[in-house]
Protein backbone atom coordinates (compact mmCIF):
# COMPACT_ATOMS: atom_id res chain seq x y z
CA UNK A 1 0.00 0.00 0.00
CA UNK A 2 1.36 3.44 -0.91
CA UNK A 3 1.13 6.07 1.80
CA UNK A 4 0.57 9.68 0.68
CA UNK A 5 1.40 12.91 2.50
CA UNK A 6 -2.32 13.67 2.85
CA UNK A 7 -2.65 10.56 5.07
CA UNK A 8 -6.07 9.64 3.68
CA UNK A 9 -5.29 5.95 3.31
CA UNK A 10 -8.11 3.81 4.60
CA UNK A 11 -8.06 0.28 3.37
CA UNK A 12 -6.33 -3.03 3.59
CA UNK A 13 -7.05 -6.74 3.57
CA UNK A 14 -10.44 -8.35 4.01
CA UNK A 15 -11.26 -11.97 4.93
CA UNK A 16 -14.92 -12.45 4.07
CA UNK A 17 -17.25 -15.26 5.07
CA UNK A 18 -20.49 -13.25 5.02
CA UNK A 19 -21.81 -9.78 5.89
CA UNK A 20 -22.15 -11.08 9.45
CA UNK A 21 -18.67 -12.62 9.71
CA UNK A 22 -15.43 -11.09 8.42
CA UNK A 23 -11.97 -9.80 9.41
CA UNK A 24 -10.51 -6.42 8.46
CA UNK A 25 -6.79 -5.63 8.59
CA UNK A 26 -6.42 -1.97 7.68
CA UNK A 27 -4.57 1.33 7.70
CA UNK A 28 -6.86 4.07 9.02
CA UNK A 29 -7.19 7.75 8.18
CA UNK A 30 -9.80 8.92 10.65
CA UNK A 31 -9.32 12.39 12.09
CA UNK A 32 -9.08 11.30 15.72
CA UNK A 33 -6.03 10.52 17.86
CA UNK A 34 -5.60 7.17 16.09
CA UNK A 35 -5.05 8.62 12.61
CA UNK A 36 -2.68 6.44 10.63
CA UNK A 37 -2.90 3.45 12.97
CA UNK A 38 -3.08 -0.10 11.71
CA UNK A 39 -6.10 -2.01 13.02
CA UNK A 40 -6.97 -5.70 13.00
CA UNK A 41 -10.61 -6.35 13.84
CA UNK A 42 -13.25 -9.05 13.70
CA UNK A 43 -16.83 -8.33 12.69
CA UNK A 44 -19.33 -10.87 13.90
CA UNK A 45 -23.12 -10.51 13.89
CA UNK A 46 -22.95 -6.68 13.70
CA UNK A 47 -20.50 -6.56 16.60
CA UNK A 48 -17.01 -5.19 15.98
CA UNK A 49 -14.13 -6.47 18.11
CA UNK A 50 -10.76 -4.69 17.94
CA UNK A 51 -8.10 -7.39 18.11
CA UNK A 52 -5.12 -5.02 18.07
CA UNK A 53 -4.20 -1.48 17.09
CA UNK A 54 -0.59 -0.46 16.39
CA UNK A 55 0.84 3.01 15.75
CA UNK A 56 4.52 2.23 15.11
CA UNK A 57 4.15 2.50 11.30
CA UNK A 58 2.10 5.73 11.13
CA UNK A 59 4.85 7.56 9.24
CA UNK A 60 5.96 4.75 6.91
CA UNK A 61 6.09 5.79 3.23
CA UNK A 62 4.99 2.29 2.14
CA UNK A 63 3.15 -0.39 4.03
CA UNK A 64 3.34 -4.12 3.52
CA UNK A 65 0.49 -6.13 5.02
CA UNK A 66 0.39 -9.89 5.55
CA UNK A 67 -2.33 -12.19 6.87
CA UNK A 68 -1.56 -15.82 7.64
CA UNK A 69 -4.20 -18.48 8.17
CA UNK A 70 -3.67 -21.84 9.83
CA UNK A 71 -7.06 -23.52 10.18
CA UNK A 72 -9.20 -21.09 12.18
CA UNK A 73 -6.26 -18.97 13.42
CA UNK A 74 -5.47 -15.70 11.64
CA UNK A 75 -2.25 -13.74 12.29
CA UNK A 76 -1.75 -10.19 11.00
CA UNK A 77 1.62 -8.53 10.31
CA UNK A 78 2.72 -5.17 8.88
CA UNK A 79 6.07 -3.86 7.68
CA UNK A 80 7.57 -0.67 6.28
CA UNK A 81 10.11 -2.59 4.19
CA UNK A 82 8.75 -6.11 3.64
CA UNK A 83 11.59 -7.58 5.73
CA UNK A 84 11.03 -6.57 9.37
CA UNK A 85 7.48 -7.50 10.41
CA UNK A 86 5.42 -6.08 13.28
CA UNK A 87 2.90 -8.37 15.00
CA UNK A 88 -0.54 -6.82 14.57
CA UNK A 89 -2.59 -9.46 16.37
CA UNK A 90 -3.99 -12.96 16.31
CA UNK A 91 -7.61 -14.05 16.16
CA UNK A 92 -9.50 -17.31 16.11
CA UNK A 93 -12.52 -17.06 13.85
CA UNK A 94 -14.63 -20.13 13.32
CA UNK A 95 -15.21 -20.06 9.58
CA UNK A 96 -15.33 -23.02 7.27
CA UNK A 97 -14.26 -22.98 3.68
CA UNK A 98 -14.89 -21.36 1.34
CA UNK A 99 -13.92 -17.83 2.36
CA UNK A 100 -12.99 -14.89 0.17
CA UNK A 101 -9.85 -12.80 0.63
CA UNK A 102 -9.07 -9.50 -1.05
CA UNK A 103 -8.12 -5.85 -0.81
CA UNK A 104 -10.38 -2.87 -0.24
CA UNK A 105 -10.40 0.91 0.07
CA UNK A 106 -12.87 2.74 2.26
CA UNK A 107 -14.13 6.30 2.81
CA UNK A 108 -16.12 5.91 6.07
CA UNK A 109 -18.87 8.34 7.03
CA UNK A 110 -17.91 11.95 6.43
CA UNK A 111 -14.25 11.12 5.74
CA UNK A 112 -12.70 12.41 2.50
CA UNK A 113 -12.24 10.02 -0.38
CA UNK A 114 -9.52 7.45 0.21
CA UNK A 115 -6.15 7.70 -1.51
CA UNK A 116 -5.38 4.03 -0.88
CA UNK A 117 -3.32 2.41 -3.64
CA UNK A 118 -2.08 -1.17 -3.84
CA UNK A 119 0.93 -2.36 -5.84
CA UNK A 120 0.11 -6.05 -5.71
CA UNK A 121 -1.88 -8.73 -3.96
CA UNK A 122 -0.81 -12.36 -3.70
CA UNK A 123 -2.27 -15.49 -2.10
CA UNK A 124 0.26 -18.12 -1.12
CA UNK A 125 -0.55 -21.69 -0.16
C-alpha atoms as one frame of an Amber mdcrd trajectory, in Angstrom:
protein
   0.000   0.000   0.000   1.355   3.438  -0.908   1.126   6.074   1.800   0.566
   9.677   0.681   1.400  12.914   2.495  -2.322  13.673   2.854  -2.654  10.557
   5.066  -6.065   9.642   3.684  -5.285   5.950   3.310  -8.106   3.814   4.599
  -8.063   0.281   3.366  -6.328  -3.026   3.589  -7.046  -6.738   3.566 -10.437
  -8.354   4.014 -11.260 -11.966   4.926 -14.925 -12.445   4.071 -17.247 -15.258
   5.069 -20.490 -13.249   5.025 -21.806  -9.783   5.886 -22.151 -11.080   9.451
 -18.667 -12.618   9.712 -15.435 -11.091   8.418 -11.974  -9.801   9.409 -10.509
  -6.421   8.456  -6.794  -5.627   8.590  -6.423  -1.968   7.679  -4.571   1.332
   7.700  -6.864   4.074   9.023  -7.194   7.754   8.177  -9.804   8.924  10.655
  -9.316  12.385  12.093  -9.083  11.296  15.719  -6.030  10.519  17.858  -5.598
   7.166  16.094  -5.053   8.618  12.614  -2.682   6.437  10.631  -2.897   3.453
  12.969  -3.081  -0.097  11.713  -6.096  -2.012  13.019  -6.966  -5.696  12.995
 -10.605  -6.347  13.835 -13.255  -9.050  13.705 -16.829  -8.329  12.692 -19.331
 -10.866  13.895 -23.121 -10.511  13.888 -22.946  -6.684  13.704 -20.502  -6.560
  16.598 -17.008  -5.194  15.984 -14.129  -6.472  18.111 -10.758  -4.693  17.941
  -8.098  -7.393  18.110  -5.118  -5.021  18.071  -4.200  -1.479  17.086  -0.589
  -0.462  16.387   0.835   3.006  15.751   4.519   2.232  15.105   4.154   2.500
  11.302   2.104   5.732  11.132   4.852   7.561   9.239   5.957   4.754   6.907
   6.087   5.785   3.226   4.992   2.295   2.140   3.148  -0.386   4.031   3.340
  -4.124   3.522   0.486  -6.129   5.025   0.395  -9.890   5.552  -2.331 -12.193
   6.874  -1.559 -15.822   7.638  -4.199 -18.479   8.171  -3.674 -21.839   9.833
  -7.061 -23.515  10.180  -9.202 -21.094  12.178  -6.259 -18.971  13.422  -5.469
 -15.702  11.637  -2.246 -13.743  12.286  -1.753 -10.188  10.998   1.623  -8.534
  10.309   2.717  -5.171   8.876   6.071  -3.862   7.683   7.566  -0.669   6.284
  10.106  -2.587   4.189   8.753  -6.110   3.640  11.591  -7.575   5.734  11.030
  -6.573   9.371   7.479  -7.502  10.414   5.423  -6.082  13.280   2.897  -8.367
  15.003  -0.545  -6.819  14.569  -2.586  -9.459  16.370  -3.994 -12.960  16.305
  -7.608 -14.054  16.163  -9.495 -17.309  16.107 -12.521 -17.057  13.852 -14.632
 -20.134  13.322 -15.207 -20.064   9.581 -15.325 -23.018   7.271 -14.262 -22.981
   3.676 -14.888 -21.358   1.343 -13.918 -17.826   2.363 -12.993 -14.886   0.170
  -9.850 -12.800   0.633  -9.071  -9.505  -1.046  -8.120  -5.854  -0.814 -10.379
  -2.870  -0.241 -10.398   0.910   0.066 -12.872   2.744   2.263 -14.135   6.300
   2.815 -16.116   5.913   6.065 -18.871   8.336   7.034 -17.906  11.952   6.435
 -14.249  11.119   5.736 -12.697  12.414   2.498 -12.240  10.018  -0.382  -9.520
   7.446   0.210  -6.146   7.699  -1.506  -5.378   4.031  -0.876  -3.319   2.409
  -3.636  -2.076  -1.175  -3.837   0.926  -2.360  -5.837   0.114  -6.050  -5.713
  -1.877  -8.733  -3.959  -0.814 -12.356  -3.699  -2.271 -15.486  -2.099   0.264
 -18.122  -1.122  -0.549 -21.691  -0.160
